[in-house]
């Protein structure tokens, strides 16, 4: 059965007035040498009976290891996308006001995985090994393919 995740697409206005979104690069040895398709909205699976928007906020804070900015207006509902694996991703967007987070302070939570696959050995890896502010075009090129629609929806909601 496909899982459901909820996430938060943080965004800001760059120094030149353009839009930038904050994406995370997936951690662990499988993703270590990958770039295109290895970036994601900060997201994670819902806990039983958890409200999706609350899960999105919890997961984004866990993956950043930093407190989220207080919303200056209601978070933008970006709807749902379905990834190739069948996973449903529900997402919202929130503006991060200047000066924004110190990306060197980002410390993602960790997850235990089997590595190498089918070896029986377990290792602990960060869910997100780094984050970056990206232009919408770069974000669409690097993010998990289904999540590119979330960037499009954000641009549309902001009238850009």
PDB file of N, CA, C and O in Angstrom, residues 5 21 32 35 37 45-46 52-53 62 69 79 81 93 96 109 113 133 139 148 154 157:
ATOM      1  N   UNK A   5       2.988  11.119   2.615  1.00  0.00           N
ATOM      2  CA  UNK A   5       3.893  12.033   3.285  1.00  0.00           C
ATOM      3  C   UNK A   5       3.324  13.441   3.200  1.00  0.00           C
ATOM      4  O   UNK A   5       2.518  13.747   2.320  1.00  0.00           O
ATOM      5  N   UNK A  21      13.535  28.470  -3.693  1.00  0.00           N
ATOM      6  CA  UNK A  21      12.911  27.475  -2.825  1.00  0.00           C
ATOM      7  C   UNK A  21      14.009  26.676  -2.134  1.00  0.00           C
ATOM      8  O   UNK A  21      15.097  26.496  -2.669  1.00  0.00           O
ATOM      9  N   UNK A  32      24.360   9.528  -2.418  1.00  0.00           N
ATOM     10  CA  UNK A  32      25.577  10.319  -2.229  1.00  0.00           C
ATOM     11  C   UNK A  32      26.151  10.906  -3.519  1.00  0.00           C
ATOM     12  O   UNK A  32      26.617  12.037  -3.535  1.00  0.00           O
ATOM     13  N   UNK A  35      22.551  13.728  -8.121  1.00  0.00           N
ATOM     14  CA  UNK A  35      22.116  15.111  -7.981  1.00  0.00           C
ATOM     15  C   UNK A  35      20.701  15.253  -8.554  1.00  0.00           C
ATOM     16  O   UNK A  35      19.759  15.484  -7.815  1.00  0.00           O
ATOM     17  N   UNK A  37      17.148  14.467  -9.424  1.00  0.00           N
ATOM     18  CA  UNK A  37      16.207  13.507  -8.858  1.00  0.00           C
ATOM     19  C   UNK A  37      16.509  13.099  -7.437  1.00  0.00           C
ATOM     20  O   UNK A  37      15.822  12.251  -6.877  1.00  0.00           O
ATOM     21  N   UNK A  45       6.537  10.897   6.500  1.00  0.00           N
ATOM     22  CA  UNK A  45       5.280  10.176   6.660  1.00  0.00           C
ATOM     23  C   UNK A  45       4.477  10.707   7.838  1.00  0.00           C
ATOM     24  O   UNK A  45       5.034  11.106   8.859  1.00  0.00           O
ATOM     25  N   UNK A  46       3.167  10.667   7.665  1.00  0.00           N
ATOM     26  CA  UNK A  46       2.249  11.066   8.721  1.00  0.00           C
ATOM     27  C   UNK A  46       2.233  10.014   9.815  1.00  0.00           C
ATOM     28  O   UNK A  46       2.320   8.819   9.538  1.00  0.00           O
ATOM     29  N   UNK A  52      -2.431  16.350   8.381  1.00  0.00           N
ATOM     30  CA  UNK A  52      -1.352  16.478   7.390  1.00  0.00           C
ATOM     31  C   UNK A  52      -0.543  17.776   7.474  1.00  0.00           C
ATOM     32  O   UNK A  52       0.686  17.741   7.366  1.00  0.00           O
ATOM     33  N   UNK A  53      -1.186  18.921   7.672  1.00  0.00           N
ATOM     34  CA  UNK A  53      -0.434  20.169   7.745  1.00  0.00           C
ATOM     35  C   UNK A  53       0.488  20.170   8.960  1.00  0.00           C
ATOM     36  O   UNK A  53       1.651  20.594   8.880  1.00  0.00           O
ATOM     37  N   UNK A  62      12.096  18.782  11.689  1.00  0.00           N
ATOM     38  CA  UNK A  62      12.992  17.656  11.990  1.00  0.00           C
ATOM     39  C   UNK A  62      14.107  17.553  10.961  1.00  0.00           C
ATOM     40  O   UNK A  62      15.260  17.291  11.306  1.00  0.00           O
ATOM     41  N   UNK A  69      10.247  29.426  10.567  1.00  0.00           N
ATOM     42  CA  UNK A  69       9.805  30.797  10.792  1.00  0.00           C
ATOM     43  C   UNK A  69       8.299  30.818  11.056  1.00  0.00           C
ATOM     44  O   UNK A  69       7.560  29.981  10.537  1.00  0.00           O
ATOM     45  N   UNK A  79      -1.414  21.296  -2.591  1.00  0.00           N
ATOM     46  CA  UNK A  79      -2.119  20.099  -3.029  1.00  0.00           C
ATOM     47  C   UNK A  79      -1.280  18.842  -2.903  1.00  0.00           C
ATOM     48  O   UNK A  79      -0.378  18.752  -2.083  1.00  0.00           O
ATOM     49  N   UNK A  81       0.779  15.487  -4.920  1.00  0.00           N
ATOM     50  CA  UNK A  81       1.401  14.844  -6.088  1.00  0.00           C
ATOM     51  C   UNK A  81       1.584  13.377  -5.743  1.00  0.00           C
ATOM     52  O   UNK A  81       1.633  12.997  -4.573  1.00  0.00           O
ATOM     53  N   UNK A  93       3.408  25.590   1.333  1.00  0.00           N
ATOM     54  CA  UNK A  93       4.566  26.465   1.177  1.00  0.00           C
ATOM     55  C   UNK A  93       4.484  27.581   2.202  1.00  0.00           C
ATOM     56  O   UNK A  93       3.394  28.032   2.578  1.00  0.00           O
ATOM     57  N   UNK A  96      10.130  32.204   4.009  1.00  0.00           N
ATOM     58  CA  UNK A  96      11.126  32.403   5.064  1.00  0.00           C
ATOM     59  C   UNK A  96      11.632  33.836   4.919  1.00  0.00           C
ATOM     60  O   UNK A  96      12.302  34.154   3.944  1.00  0.00           O
ATOM     61  N   UNK A 109      17.453  15.054  11.192  1.00  0.00           N
ATOM     62  CA  UNK A 109      17.297  13.836  11.975  1.00  0.00           C
ATOM     63  C   UNK A 109      17.890  12.673  11.177  1.00  0.00           C
ATOM     64  O   UNK A 109      18.207  12.817   9.994  1.00  0.00           O
ATOM     65  N   UNK A 113      19.069   2.451   8.022  1.00  0.00           N
ATOM     66  CA  UNK A 113      18.779   1.726   6.788  1.00  0.00           C
ATOM     67  C   UNK A 113      19.663   0.482   6.703  1.00  0.00           C
ATOM     68  O   UNK A 113      20.691   0.394   7.382  1.00  0.00           O
ATOM     69  N   UNK A 133      19.149  26.785  -1.308  1.00  0.00           N
ATOM     70  CA  UNK A 133      18.174  27.650  -1.948  1.00  0.00           C
ATOM     71  C   UNK A 133      18.404  27.538  -3.451  1.00  0.00           C
ATOM     72  O   UNK A 133      19.529  27.693  -3.921  1.00  0.00           O
ATOM     73  N   UNK A 139      15.403  23.996  -9.245  1.00  0.00           N
ATOM     74  CA  UNK A 139      14.631  23.091  -8.382  1.00  0.00           C
ATOM     75  C   UNK A 139      13.905  22.042  -9.217  1.00  0.00           C
ATOM     76  O   UNK A 139      13.939  20.850  -8.900  1.00  0.00           O
ATOM     77  N   UNK A 148       8.221  18.416  -8.942  1.00  0.00           N
ATOM     78  CA  UNK A 148       8.393  19.631  -9.745  1.00  0.00           C
ATOM     79  C   UNK A 148       7.075  20.388  -9.861  1.00  0.00           C
ATOM     80  O   UNK A 148       7.057  21.623  -9.918  1.00  0.00           O
ATOM     81  N   UNK A 154       3.540  26.691  -6.667  1.00  0.00           N
ATOM     82  CA  UNK A 154       3.957  27.819  -5.839  1.00  0.00           C
ATOM     83  C   UNK A 154       4.096  29.071  -6.698  1.00  0.00           C
ATOM     84  O   UNK A 154       3.592  30.133  -6.334  1.00  0.00           O
ATOM     85  N   UNK A 157       0.678  30.352  -7.496  1.00  0.00           N
ATOM     86  CA  UNK A 157       0.013  30.944  -6.335  1.00  0.00           C
ATOM     87  C   UNK A 157       0.572  32.319  -6.002  1.00  0.00           C
ATOM     88  O   UNK A 157      -0.154  33.193  -5.521  1.00  0.00           O
TER      89      UNK A 157
END
